[in-house]
Amino acid sequence: MTENLTRKFNELVAVDHVNLEIKRGELFGLLGPNGAGKTTLINMLCTILPPTEGSAKIWGHDVVKEPDDVRRSIGVVFQDPTLDDRLTGRENLDFHARMYGMPKEVRRQRADELLELVGLERQGDDLVRTYSGGMRRRLEIARGLMHHPKVLFLDEPTLGLDPQTRRAIWDYIQKLNRKEDITILLTTHYMEEADYLCDRVGIIDGGKIIALDRPSKLKARLKGDIVTLEVPNPERLVGTLRESELVNRIEVVNGFLHVGVRDGESAIPKLVRLLERKGEKVQSVGLRRPTLEDVFISYTGRRIREEGEAGAKERMRLRMRARRR
Amino acid sequence: MEAQAIYTLWLRDIKWFVRDRVRVLVTFVQPFMWLGLIGFGMSGMFPGGKTNFAGMRIDFLDFMGTGILGMTLLFSGTFAGIAVLWDKQFGFMKEILVSPVSRLSVMIGKVLGGATVAILQGLLILCAAAAMGVTLPEPTRIPLTIGFMIVIAVAFVSVGLAFASRLSDPQAFPLVMNFFIMPLFFLSGALFTLDTAPGWLQALAYFNPMTYGIDGLRFAILGGSLFPVWLDFGALLAFAVVAVLLGGYLFRKMTI
């Protein structure tokens, strides 16, 4: 679908020679931290930002040479809201359908169908200003589907929504992918989202795709489980533990030792004994199956969201957005 | 399909206008301020409330009424640009730009929508002014009046869109109004007769497209003008064509 797609903003390379191929009917996830280039990539794919280099094709149409054909075959739900809040929900859908040249009867029928799909059938005639964040998001998804797109882009579909609403939106997305047989490309920085929803996940960082596979396979690449150890001096132990044949990988994350081992249950007592022989005190031990977060850490050495800082930044961003309204 | 898209964009502008009761109310209130307060106040400075214009003696309120009509078209036309900036700010412009509608059609839809709203406001003002005793055009002159209103509105909506495609912040728009549009208004002879103004001011006014718009409106409504009406219409039309082309060009190149 894309070939060496690149976009630079002055010196900054936001998307760096990305090669991606997404299959028809697939639910594909782009997982990466804020600023990884996800939105820039989407903007290029939906023809509103010209690539600096490389090319991309959607449903056989080139995004630069045949933008109109591309636009006809895609639906987009942007990260930031793009509804007209002075119109009603139904009017927003109707505006969209008219822009795609749908006849009146079909417009009405499709709007009813989709409002029901996203659970807004009773609020369809209310002004969008009266909608909650989750309702707006659902309406935007419905709108993106009005013209029967073959490919749907969802840029951070659940950003800033409460867990319950997120869950509901996940269900809608899965329902769509199966019922309407739509190819979906979604971006997210929530690893649970990518893990739960997507057939395949591409991990993107610094504008590059650094890993691409099914979530289960990505996790399997880490070979085994992760044992978290709380010790007084984690950095000092990295070298020692790396020599042990028990240990596949080892990292220090937020003051904890993350140790990748084949079989967690049997490795724990051995690890603890090993450390105690060295005179180290183990304060606590945890065991878990690897998540996509661990996959990300193993490739980049960083977490997707550094808890304090990035979380605060995101809250700031949401607040700024709220203030702009 | 493109025609349907143009109609859709137009319809949205009309819906916005009709639903925005504050704006409709302001449209009514503004002429009362200008004509009612400034107009009545200033007409006291003229003997019998009458002024010389193009060899006629006419009521100052009638004279100023046409100026205020022109002002409304100028301001609300240019203001159509701010709607585009809000659309950029609130993201709706993205929804428009990812649809398979050509930029040209989007531009045409916005121009028609903005111009229709400006003309509706102009007509409201004419009604409000008539309620204060300002002369309305003769029935046979109504087509000519509307004709001038359309060309003025289309030209300045295009100017507004040209500005909007280069700017990104709606807050910058009042600046545009103050630096570009207010001078056009003051230099157009809307509030005073140009034939008695100092020479340098007259010279500047010749380069102001709005001068010809106001003069043309006066010809249509009051029956007298400083320039021949063909010159008014021709100059205005030429400006409108340039404005539409420039607006269209900048709109095509707009990024968000």
Coordinates of C-alpha atoms in Angstrom, one line a residue:
Chain A
M1 CA 0.0 0.0 0.0
T2 CA 2.9 2.5 0.7
E3 CA 6.3 2.6 -0.7
N4 CA 9.1 4.6 0.9
L5 CA 6.6 7.1 2.0
T6 CA 8.3 10.1 3.6
R7 CA 7.2 13.5 4.9
K8 CA 9.5 16.1 6.1
F9 CA 8.6 19.3 7.9
N10 CA 11.6 21.5 7.2
E11 CA 14.4 19.4 8.9
L12 CA 12.1 17.2 10.9
V13 CA 11.4 13.8 9.2
A14 CA 8.0 13.0 10.5
V15 CA 7.5 9.8 8.4
D16 CA 10.7 8.1 7.3
H17 CA 10.5 5.8 4.3
V18 CA 7.6 3.7 5.4
N19 CA 6.7 0.5 3.5
L20 CA 3.4 -1.0 4.5
E21 CA 1.1 -3.4 2.9
I22 CA -2.4 -3.8 4.4
K23 CA -4.6 -6.6 3.1
R24 CA -8.2 -6.2 2.1
G25 CA -10.6 -6.8 5.1
E26 CA -7.8 -6.5 7.6
L27 CA -8.0 -4.6 10.9
F28 CA -4.6 -3.1 11.0
G29 CA -3.2 -1.1 13.9
L30 CA -0.4 1.5 14.0
L31 CA 1.0 1.6 17.5
G32 CA 3.4 4.3 18.6
P33 CA 3.9 7.1 21.1
N34 CA 2.8 10.7 20.5
G35 CA 4.8 12.3 17.8
A36 CA 5.8 9.0 16.2
G37 CA 4.3 10.1 12.8
K38 CA 1.0 8.3 12.9
T39 CA -1.2 11.2 12.1
T40 CA 1.2 12.5 9.4
L41 CA 1.0 9.1 7.8
I42 CA -2.8 9.1 7.9
N43 CA -2.9 12.6 6.5
M44 CA -0.8 11.6 3.6
L45 CA -2.9 8.5 2.9
C46 CA -6.1 10.5 2.9
T47 CA -4.7 13.0 0.5
I48 CA -4.7 16.2 2.6
L49 CA -1.0 16.3 3.0
P50 CA 1.4 15.7 0.0
P51 CA 4.3 13.3 0.6
T52 CA 7.8 14.7 0.3
E53 CA 9.0 11.5 -1.2
G54 CA 7.7 8.0 -2.1
S55 CA 4.2 7.0 -3.0
A56 CA 1.1 5.3 -1.6
K57 CA -1.8 3.5 -3.2
I58 CA -5.2 2.8 -1.8
W59 CA -7.4 0.3 -3.5
G60 CA -5.2 0.7 -6.5
H61 CA -5.3 4.5 -6.6
D62 CA -2.3 6.6 -6.2
V63 CA -2.8 9.3 -3.4
V64 CA -1.0 12.0 -5.4
K65 CA -2.1 11.2 -8.9
E66 CA -5.7 10.1 -8.3
P67 CA -6.7 11.9 -5.1
D68 CA -10.4 12.0 -6.1
D69 CA -10.6 8.2 -6.6
V70 CA -8.8 7.7 -3.3
R71 CA -11.1 10.1 -1.4
R72 CA -14.1 8.2 -2.8
S73 CA -12.9 4.9 -1.5
I74 CA -11.9 6.0 2.0
G75 CA -13.6 7.1 5.1
V76 CA -11.6 9.1 7.7
V77 CA -12.2 9.7 11.4
F78 CA -9.6 12.3 12.4
Q79 CA -7.9 12.5 15.8
D80 CA -9.4 16.0 16.5
P81 CA -13.1 16.4 16.2
T82 CA -14.4 17.5 12.8
L83 CA -18.1 17.8 13.3
D84 CA -20.2 20.8 12.7
D85 CA -21.7 21.3 16.2
R86 CA -24.2 23.8 15.0
L87 CA -25.9 21.1 12.9
T88 CA -27.7 18.1 14.3
G89 CA -26.2 14.6 14.2
R90 CA -28.4 13.6 11.2
E91 CA -27.6 16.8 9.4
N92 CA -23.9 16.1 9.8
L93 CA -24.4 12.7 8.2
D94 CA -26.6 14.2 5.5
F95 CA -24.0 16.9 4.7
H96 CA -21.4 14.2 4.3
A97 CA -23.6 12.0 2.1
R98 CA -24.4 14.9 -0.2
M99 CA -20.8 15.7 -0.6
Y100 CA -20.4 12.1 -1.8
G101 CA -23.3 12.5 -4.2
M102 CA -25.7 10.0 -2.6
P103 CA -29.3 10.3 -3.6
K104 CA -31.9 11.4 -1.0
E105 CA -33.6 8.1 -0.3
V106 CA -30.3 6.3 0.2
R107 CA -29.0 9.1 2.4
R108 CA -31.9 8.8 4.8
Q109 CA -31.9 5.0 4.9
R110 CA -28.1 4.8 5.5
A111 CA -28.3 7.5 8.2
D112 CA -30.9 5.6 10.1
E113 CA -29.0 2.4 9.7
L114 CA -25.7 3.9 11.0
L115 CA -27.3 5.9 13.8
E116 CA -28.6 2.6 15.0
L117 CA -25.3 0.9 14.6
V118 CA -23.6 3.5 16.8
G119 CA -26.5 3.7 19.2
L120 CA -27.5 7.3 18.5
E121 CA -30.9 6.6 16.9
R122 CA -32.7 8.7 19.6
Q123 CA -30.3 11.7 19.6
G124 CA -30.0 12.0 15.8
D125 CA -32.0 15.2 15.6
D126 CA -30.3 16.9 18.5
L127 CA -27.6 19.6 17.8
V128 CA -24.1 18.1 18.1
R129 CA -23.2 20.8 20.7
T130 CA -25.4 18.9 23.1
Y131 CA -23.4 15.6 22.6
S132 CA -20.9 14.1 25.0
G133 CA -17.4 13.3 23.8
G134 CA -18.2 9.6 23.3
M135 CA -21.4 10.4 21.3
R136 CA -19.4 12.7 19.1
R137 CA -16.8 10.1 18.4
R138 CA -19.5 7.5 17.6
L139 CA -21.2 10.0 15.3
E140 CA -17.9 10.6 13.5
I141 CA -17.4 6.9 13.0
A142 CA -20.9 6.7 11.6
R143 CA -20.2 9.6 9.3
G144 CA -17.0 8.1 8.0
L145 CA -19.1 5.1 7.0
M146 CA -21.9 6.9 5.2
H147 CA -20.6 6.5 1.7
H148 CA -19.7 2.8 2.1
P149 CA -15.9 3.3 2.1
K150 CA -13.7 0.4 1.3
V151 CA -11.0 1.6 3.7
L152 CA -11.6 3.3 7.0
F153 CA -8.9 5.3 8.7
L154 CA -9.4 5.8 12.5
D155 CA -6.8 8.2 14.0
E156 CA -6.7 7.6 17.7
P157 CA -10.4 6.7 17.9
T158 CA -10.6 6.5 21.7
L159 CA -8.2 9.3 22.7
G160 CA -9.4 10.9 25.9
L161 CA -12.5 8.8 26.3
D162 CA -13.5 7.0 29.5
P163 CA -12.9 3.2 29.7
Q164 CA -16.5 2.3 29.3
T165 CA -16.9 4.4 26.1
R166 CA -13.7 3.0 24.8
R167 CA -14.9 -0.5 25.3
A168 CA -18.1 0.4 23.4
I169 CA -16.2 1.9 20.5
W170 CA -13.9 -1.1 20.3
D171 CA -17.1 -3.3 19.9
Y172 CA -18.4 -1.0 17.1
I173 CA -15.1 -1.2 15.3
Q174 CA -15.0 -4.9 15.4
K175 CA -18.6 -5.1 14.4
L176 CA -17.9 -2.9 11.4
N177 CA -14.8 -4.8 10.3
R178 CA -16.9 -8.0 10.3
K179 CA -20.3 -6.9 9.3
E180 CA -19.5 -4.3 6.7
D181 CA -16.4 -6.0 5.5
I182 CA -14.3 -2.8 5.7
T183 CA -10.5 -2.6 5.8
I184 CA -9.6 -0.6 8.8
L185 CA -6.4 1.2 9.6
L186 CA -6.3 2.6 13.1
T187 CA -3.6 4.4 15.0
T188 CA -3.3 4.3 18.7
H189 CA -0.9 4.7 21.5
Y190 CA -2.9 2.4 23.8
M191 CA -1.3 -1.0 23.5
E192 CA -4.4 -2.8 25.0
E193 CA -6.3 -1.3 22.1
A194 CA -4.0 -2.6 19.4
D195 CA -3.7 -5.9 21.2
Y196 CA -7.4 -6.4 21.6
L197 CA -8.6 -5.1 18.2
C198 CA -6.1 -5.6 15.5
D199 CA -5.3 -8.5 13.2
R200 CA -1.8 -7.1 12.7
V201 CA 0.1 -4.3 14.4
G202 CA 2.8 -2.1 13.1
I203 CA 4.9 -0.5 15.8
I204 CA 6.0 3.0 14.7
D205 CA 8.6 5.2 16.4
G206 CA 10.5 8.2 15.1
G207 CA 8.7 7.9 11.7
K208 CA 9.8 4.4 11.1
I209 CA 8.0 1.1 11.3
I210 CA 10.2 -0.9 13.7
A211 CA 8.1 -4.1 13.9
L212 CA 5.1 -5.5 12.2
D213 CA 3.2 -8.7 12.9
R214 CA 0.2 -10.2 14.6
P215 CA 0.0 -9.1 18.2
S216 CA 0.4 -12.7 19.4
K217 CA 3.5 -13.2 17.3
L218 CA 5.0 -9.9 18.4
K219 CA 4.7 -11.0 21.9
A220 CA 5.9 -14.5 21.2
R221 CA 9.1 -13.0 19.8
L222 CA 10.0 -12.0 23.4
K223 CA 10.1 -15.7 24.2
G224 CA 8.4 -16.4 27.4
D225 CA 7.3 -14.3 30.4
I226 CA 8.5 -11.3 32.2
V227 CA 9.6 -11.3 35.8
T228 CA 9.7 -8.0 37.5
L229 CA 12.1 -7.7 40.5
E230 CA 12.2 -4.9 42.9
V231 CA 15.8 -4.6 44.2
P232 CA 17.7 -1.7 45.9
N233 CA 20.2 -1.3 43.0
P234 CA 18.8 -2.6 39.7
E235 CA 21.4 -1.1 37.4
R236 CA 24.2 -2.9 39.2
L237 CA 22.6 -6.3 38.6
V238 CA 22.0 -6.0 34.9
G239 CA 25.4 -7.3 34.0
T240 CA 25.4 -10.2 36.5
L241 CA 22.0 -11.4 35.5
R242 CA 22.7 -11.2 31.8
E243 CA 25.3 -13.9 32.2
S244 CA 22.8 -16.3 33.6
E245 CA 21.5 -18.7 31.1
L246 CA 18.0 -18.3 32.6
V247 CA 17.7 -14.8 31.3
N248 CA 16.8 -14.0 27.7
R249 CA 16.6 -10.2 28.0
I250 CA 16.9 -7.7 30.8
E251 CA 16.0 -4.1 31.2
V252 CA 15.6 -1.5 33.9
V253 CA 12.2 0.2 33.7
N254 CA 11.2 2.8 36.2
G255 CA 13.6 1.4 38.9
F256 CA 12.4 -2.2 38.4
L257 CA 14.3 -5.0 36.8
H258 CA 12.4 -6.5 33.9
V259 CA 13.7 -10.0 33.2
G260 CA 12.6 -12.0 30.2
V261 CA 12.6 -15.7 30.9
R262 CA 11.3 -18.8 29.1
D263 CA 9.1 -20.1 31.9
G264 CA 8.2 -17.6 34.6
E265 CA 6.9 -20.0 37.2
S266 CA 10.0 -22.1 37.5
A267 CA 12.4 -19.2 36.9
I268 CA 11.3 -17.1 39.9
P269 CA 12.7 -19.2 42.7
K270 CA 15.9 -19.7 40.7
L271 CA 16.3 -16.0 40.1
V272 CA 15.7 -15.2 43.8
R273 CA 18.2 -17.8 44.9
L274 CA 20.7 -16.5 42.5
L275 CA 20.4 -12.9 43.7
E276 CA 20.4 -13.9 47.4
R277 CA 23.7 -15.8 46.8
K278 CA 25.1 -12.5 45.6
G279 CA 23.9 -10.9 48.8
E280 CA 21.2 -8.9 47.1
K281 CA 17.9 -8.3 48.8
V282 CA 14.8 -8.9 46.7
Q283 CA 12.0 -6.7 47.9
S284 CA 9.2 -8.0 45.7
V285 CA 8.6 -10.2 42.7
G286 CA 6.0 -10.0 39.9
L287 CA 5.2 -12.3 37.0
R288 CA 3.3 -11.4 33.9
R289 CA 2.8 -12.4 30.2
P290 CA 4.4 -9.9 27.8
T291 CA 2.3 -7.1 26.4
L292 CA 2.8 -5.0 23.4
E293 CA 4.3 -2.5 25.7
D294 CA 7.1 -4.9 26.4
V295 CA 7.5 -5.4 22.7
F296 CA 7.8 -1.7 22.3
I297 CA 10.3 -1.5 25.1
S298 CA 12.4 -4.3 23.6
Y299 CA 12.7 -2.4 20.3
T300 CA 13.2 1.1 21.6
G301 CA 14.3 0.8 25.2
R302 CA 11.5 3.3 26.1
R303 CA 7.9 2.9 27.2
I304 CA 5.2 4.1 24.9
R305 CA 3.9 6.5 27.5
E306 CA 6.3 7.7 30.1
E307 CA 3.8 7.8 32.8
G308 CA 4.2 11.1 34.5
E309 CA 5.5 13.3 31.7
A310 CA 3.6 12.1 28.7
G311 CA 0.4 11.6 30.6
A312 CA 0.6 15.2 31.8
K313 CA 1.3 16.4 28.2
E314 CA -1.7 14.5 26.9
R315 CA -4.0 15.9 29.6
M316 CA -2.6 19.4 28.7
R317 CA -3.4 18.7 25.1
L318 CA -6.9 17.7 25.8
R319 CA -7.4 20.7 28.0
M320 CA -6.1 23.0 25.3
R321 CA -8.5 21.5 22.9
A322 CA -11.4 21.9 25.3
R323 CA -10.5 25.5 25.8
R324 CA -10.5 26.2 22.0
R325 CA -14.1 25.3 21.7
Chain B
M1 CA -22.4 15.6 -8.1
E2 CA -20.3 18.7 -8.0
A3 CA -23.5 20.8 -8.3
Q4 CA -25.0 18.9 -5.3
A5 CA -21.8 19.5 -3.3
I6 CA -22.0 23.2 -4.1
Y7 CA -25.6 23.3 -3.0
T8 CA -24.8 21.4 0.2
L9 CA -22.1 23.9 1.2
W10 CA -24.4 26.8 0.3
L11 CA -27.2 25.2 2.4
R12 CA -24.9 24.9 5.4
D13 CA -24.1 28.6 5.3
I14 CA -27.8 29.5 5.1
K15 CA -28.7 27.1 8.0
W16 CA -26.0 28.7 10.1
F17 CA -27.3 32.2 9.3
V18 CA -30.9 31.4 9.9
R19 CA -30.2 29.6 13.2
D20 CA -27.9 32.3 14.5
R21 CA -30.6 34.6 15.9
V22 CA -28.0 36.9 17.4
R23 CA -26.5 37.6 14.0
V24 CA -29.9 38.3 12.5
L25 CA -30.7 40.7 15.4
V26 CA -27.3 42.4 15.0
T27 CA -28.1 42.9 11.4
F28 CA -31.2 44.8 12.4
V29 CA -29.6 46.8 15.2
Q30 CA -26.5 48.0 13.3
P31 CA -28.3 50.2 10.7
F32 CA -30.3 51.7 13.5
M33 CA -27.0 52.7 15.2
W34 CA -25.5 54.1 12.1
L35 CA -28.5 55.7 10.5
G36 CA -30.4 56.4 13.7
L37 CA -27.6 57.8 15.8
I38 CA -24.8 58.9 13.5
G39 CA -27.1 59.7 10.5
F40 CA -29.7 61.7 12.4
G41 CA -26.9 63.4 14.4
M42 CA -25.0 64.4 11.3
S43 CA -27.9 65.4 9.2
G44 CA -28.4 68.3 11.7
M45 CA -25.1 69.7 10.3
F46 CA -26.7 70.2 6.9
P47 CA -29.3 72.9 6.3
G48 CA -32.7 71.2 6.1
G49 CA -30.9 67.8 6.6
K50 CA -30.1 67.9 2.9
T51 CA -26.8 67.6 1.1
N52 CA -25.5 68.1 -2.4
F53 CA -24.7 65.0 -4.3
A54 CA -24.0 64.7 -8.1
G55 CA -25.8 67.9 -8.8
M56 CA -28.9 66.9 -6.7
R57 CA -30.1 68.0 -3.4
I58 CA -31.0 64.9 -1.4
D59 CA -31.8 63.9 2.1
F60 CA -28.6 63.1 4.0
L61 CA -30.2 60.0 5.5
D62 CA -30.9 58.7 2.0
F63 CA -27.3 59.5 1.1
M64 CA -26.0 57.6 4.1
G65 CA -28.5 54.8 3.8
T66 CA -26.9 53.6 0.5
G67 CA -23.5 53.9 2.2
I68 CA -24.6 51.7 5.0
L69 CA -26.0 49.1 2.6
G70 CA -22.6 49.0 0.9
M71 CA -20.9 48.7 4.3
T72 CA -23.0 45.7 5.2
L73 CA -22.2 44.0 2.0
L74 CA -18.5 44.8 2.4
F75 CA -18.3 43.7 6.0
S76 CA -20.5 40.6 6.0
G77 CA -19.0 39.5 2.7
T78 CA -15.4 39.6 4.0
F79 CA -16.6 38.1 7.2
A80 CA -17.5 34.9 5.3
G81 CA -13.8 34.3 5.5
I82 CA -14.0 34.0 9.2
A83 CA -16.4 31.0 8.9
V84 CA -13.7 29.2 6.9
L85 CA -11.2 30.0 9.7
W86 CA -13.6 28.6 12.3
D87 CA -14.0 25.5 10.1
K88 CA -10.2 25.1 10.1
Q89 CA -10.0 25.6 13.8
F90 CA -12.8 23.2 14.6
G91 CA -11.6 20.7 12.1
F92 CA -14.7 20.7 9.9
M93 CA -12.6 21.9 6.9
K94 CA -10.8 18.5 7.0
E95 CA -14.2 16.8 6.6
I96 CA -14.8 19.0 3.5
L97 CA -11.3 18.5 2.1
V98 CA -11.2 14.7 2.3
S99 CA -14.5 14.4 0.4
P100 CA -14.2 13.8 -3.3
V101 CA -15.4 17.3 -4.1
S102 CA -12.9 19.5 -6.1
R103 CA -11.5 22.5 -4.4
L104 CA -13.0 24.7 -7.0
S105 CA -16.5 23.5 -6.1
V106 CA -15.8 24.0 -2.4
M107 CA -14.7 27.6 -3.2
I108 CA -17.8 28.2 -5.4
G109 CA -20.1 26.8 -2.7
K110 CA -18.5 29.0 0.0
V111 CA -18.7 32.1 -2.3
L112 CA -22.3 31.5 -3.1
G113 CA -23.2 30.8 0.5
G114 CA -21.3 33.8 1.8
A115 CA -22.7 36.1 -0.9
T116 CA -26.2 34.9 -0.3
V117 CA -25.9 35.6 3.4
A118 CA -24.4 39.1 2.8
I119 CA -27.2 39.9 0.3
L120 CA -29.9 38.7 2.8
Q121 CA -28.3 41.0 5.4
G122 CA -28.3 43.8 2.9
L123 CA -32.0 43.3 2.2
L124 CA -32.7 43.2 5.9
I125 CA -30.9 46.5 6.2
L126 CA -32.9 48.1 3.4
C127 CA -36.1 47.1 5.2
A128 CA -34.8 48.5 8.5
A129 CA -33.7 51.7 6.8
A130 CA -37.1 52.1 5.1
A131 CA -38.7 51.8 8.5
M132 CA -36.7 54.9 9.4
G133 CA -37.9 56.8 6.4
V134 CA -35.0 56.1 4.0
T135 CA -36.0 56.0 0.3
L136 CA -36.1 52.6 -1.3
P137 CA -35.3 52.1 -5.0
E138 CA -38.0 52.5 -7.6
P139 CA -39.5 49.1 -8.5
T140 CA -37.9 49.3 -12.0
R141 CA -34.5 49.9 -10.4
I142 CA -34.6 46.9 -8.1
P143 CA -32.9 44.6 -10.5
L144 CA -30.0 47.0 -10.9
T145 CA -29.7 47.4 -7.1
I146 CA -29.7 43.7 -6.6
G147 CA -27.2 43.4 -9.5
F148 CA -24.7 45.7 -7.7
M149 CA -25.3 44.0 -4.4
I150 CA -24.5 40.6 -6.0
V151 CA -21.2 41.8 -7.6
I152 CA -20.1 43.6 -4.4
A153 CA -20.9 40.6 -2.3
V154 CA -19.2 38.0 -4.5
A155 CA -16.1 40.2 -4.8
F156 CA -15.6 40.7 -1.1
V157 CA -16.6 37.1 -0.1
S158 CA -13.7 36.1 -2.4
V159 CA -11.4 38.6 -0.7
G160 CA -12.4 37.1 2.6
L161 CA -11.7 33.6 1.4
A162 CA -8.4 34.7 0.1
F163 CA -7.4 36.0 3.5
A164 CA -8.8 32.9 5.2
S165 CA -6.8 30.5 3.1
R166 CA -3.6 32.3 4.1
L167 CA -4.4 32.7 7.8
S168 CA -5.0 30.0 10.4
D169 CA -6.2 31.8 13.5
P170 CA -9.7 33.3 13.6
Q171 CA -8.4 35.8 16.1
A172 CA -6.3 37.4 13.3
F173 CA -9.4 38.2 11.3
P174 CA -10.4 41.4 13.1
L175 CA -6.9 42.6 12.3
V176 CA -7.6 42.1 8.6
M177 CA -10.9 44.0 9.0
N178 CA -9.2 46.9 10.7
F179 CA -6.2 47.2 8.3
F180 CA -7.8 46.4 5.0
I181 CA -11.5 46.6 5.1
M182 CA -12.1 49.7 7.2
P183 CA -10.0 51.9 5.0
L184 CA -11.9 50.6 2.0
F185 CA -15.1 51.6 3.7
F186 CA -13.9 55.1 4.8
L187 CA -12.4 55.8 1.4
S188 CA -15.5 54.7 -0.6
G189 CA -17.5 57.9 -0.1
A190 CA -20.1 55.9 1.9
L191 CA -20.2 58.7 4.5
F192 CA -19.3 61.8 2.6
T193 CA -19.4 63.0 -1.0
L194 CA -16.1 62.5 -2.8
D195 CA -16.6 65.4 -5.2
T196 CA -16.1 67.9 -2.3
A197 CA -13.2 65.9 -0.7
P198 CA -9.6 67.0 -1.0
G199 CA -7.8 66.0 -4.2
W200 CA -5.4 63.5 -2.6
L201 CA -8.3 61.7 -1.0
Q202 CA -10.2 61.6 -4.3
A203 CA -7.2 60.2 -6.0
L204 CA -7.0 57.4 -3.4
A205 CA -10.7 56.7 -3.7
Y206 CA -10.3 56.1 -7.5
F207 CA -8.2 53.0 -6.6
N208 CA -10.8 51.7 -4.2
P209 CA -13.2 49.2 -5.8
M210 CA -15.7 49.9 -3.1
T211 CA -16.0 53.5 -4.4
Y212 CA -17.6 52.2 -7.6
G213 CA -19.8 49.9 -5.6
I214 CA -21.2 52.6 -3.4
D215 CA -21.6 55.0 -6.4
G216 CA -23.4 52.3 -8.4
L217 CA -25.7 51.6 -5.5
R218 CA -26.5 55.4 -5.3
F219 CA -27.2 55.5 -9.0
A220 CA -29.6 52.5 -8.6
I221 CA -31.3 53.7 -5.5
L222 CA -31.1 57.5 -5.6
G223 CA -30.9 58.1 -9.3
G224 CA -27.6 60.1 -9.3
S225 CA -23.9 59.2 -9.3
L226 CA -20.5 60.7 -9.7
F227 CA -19.3 58.3 -12.4
P228 CA -21.3 56.9 -15.3
V229 CA -23.0 53.7 -14.2
W230 CA -21.2 51.6 -16.9
L231 CA -17.9 52.7 -15.3
D232 CA -19.2 51.8 -11.8
F233 CA -20.3 48.4 -13.0
G234 CA -17.3 47.7 -15.2
A235 CA -14.7 48.6 -12.6
L236 CA -16.6 46.6 -9.9
L237 CA -17.0 43.6 -12.2
A238 CA -13.3 43.7 -13.1
F239 CA -12.3 43.7 -9.4
A240 CA -14.8 40.9 -8.7
V241 CA -13.2 38.7 -11.4
V242 CA -9.7 39.3 -10.1
A243 CA -10.9 38.7 -6.5
V244 CA -12.6 35.4 -7.5
L245 CA -9.5 34.2 -9.4
L246 CA -7.1 35.1 -6.6
G247 CA -9.4 33.6 -3.9
G248 CA -9.7 30.5 -6.0
Y249 CA -6.0 30.2 -6.5
L250 CA -5.2 30.7 -2.8
F251 CA -8.0 28.4 -1.8
R252 CA -6.6 25.6 -3.9
K253 CA -3.2 26.0 -2.3
M254 CA -4.5 26.1 1.2
T255 CA -3.2 23.6 3.6
I256 CA -4.6 22.9 7.1

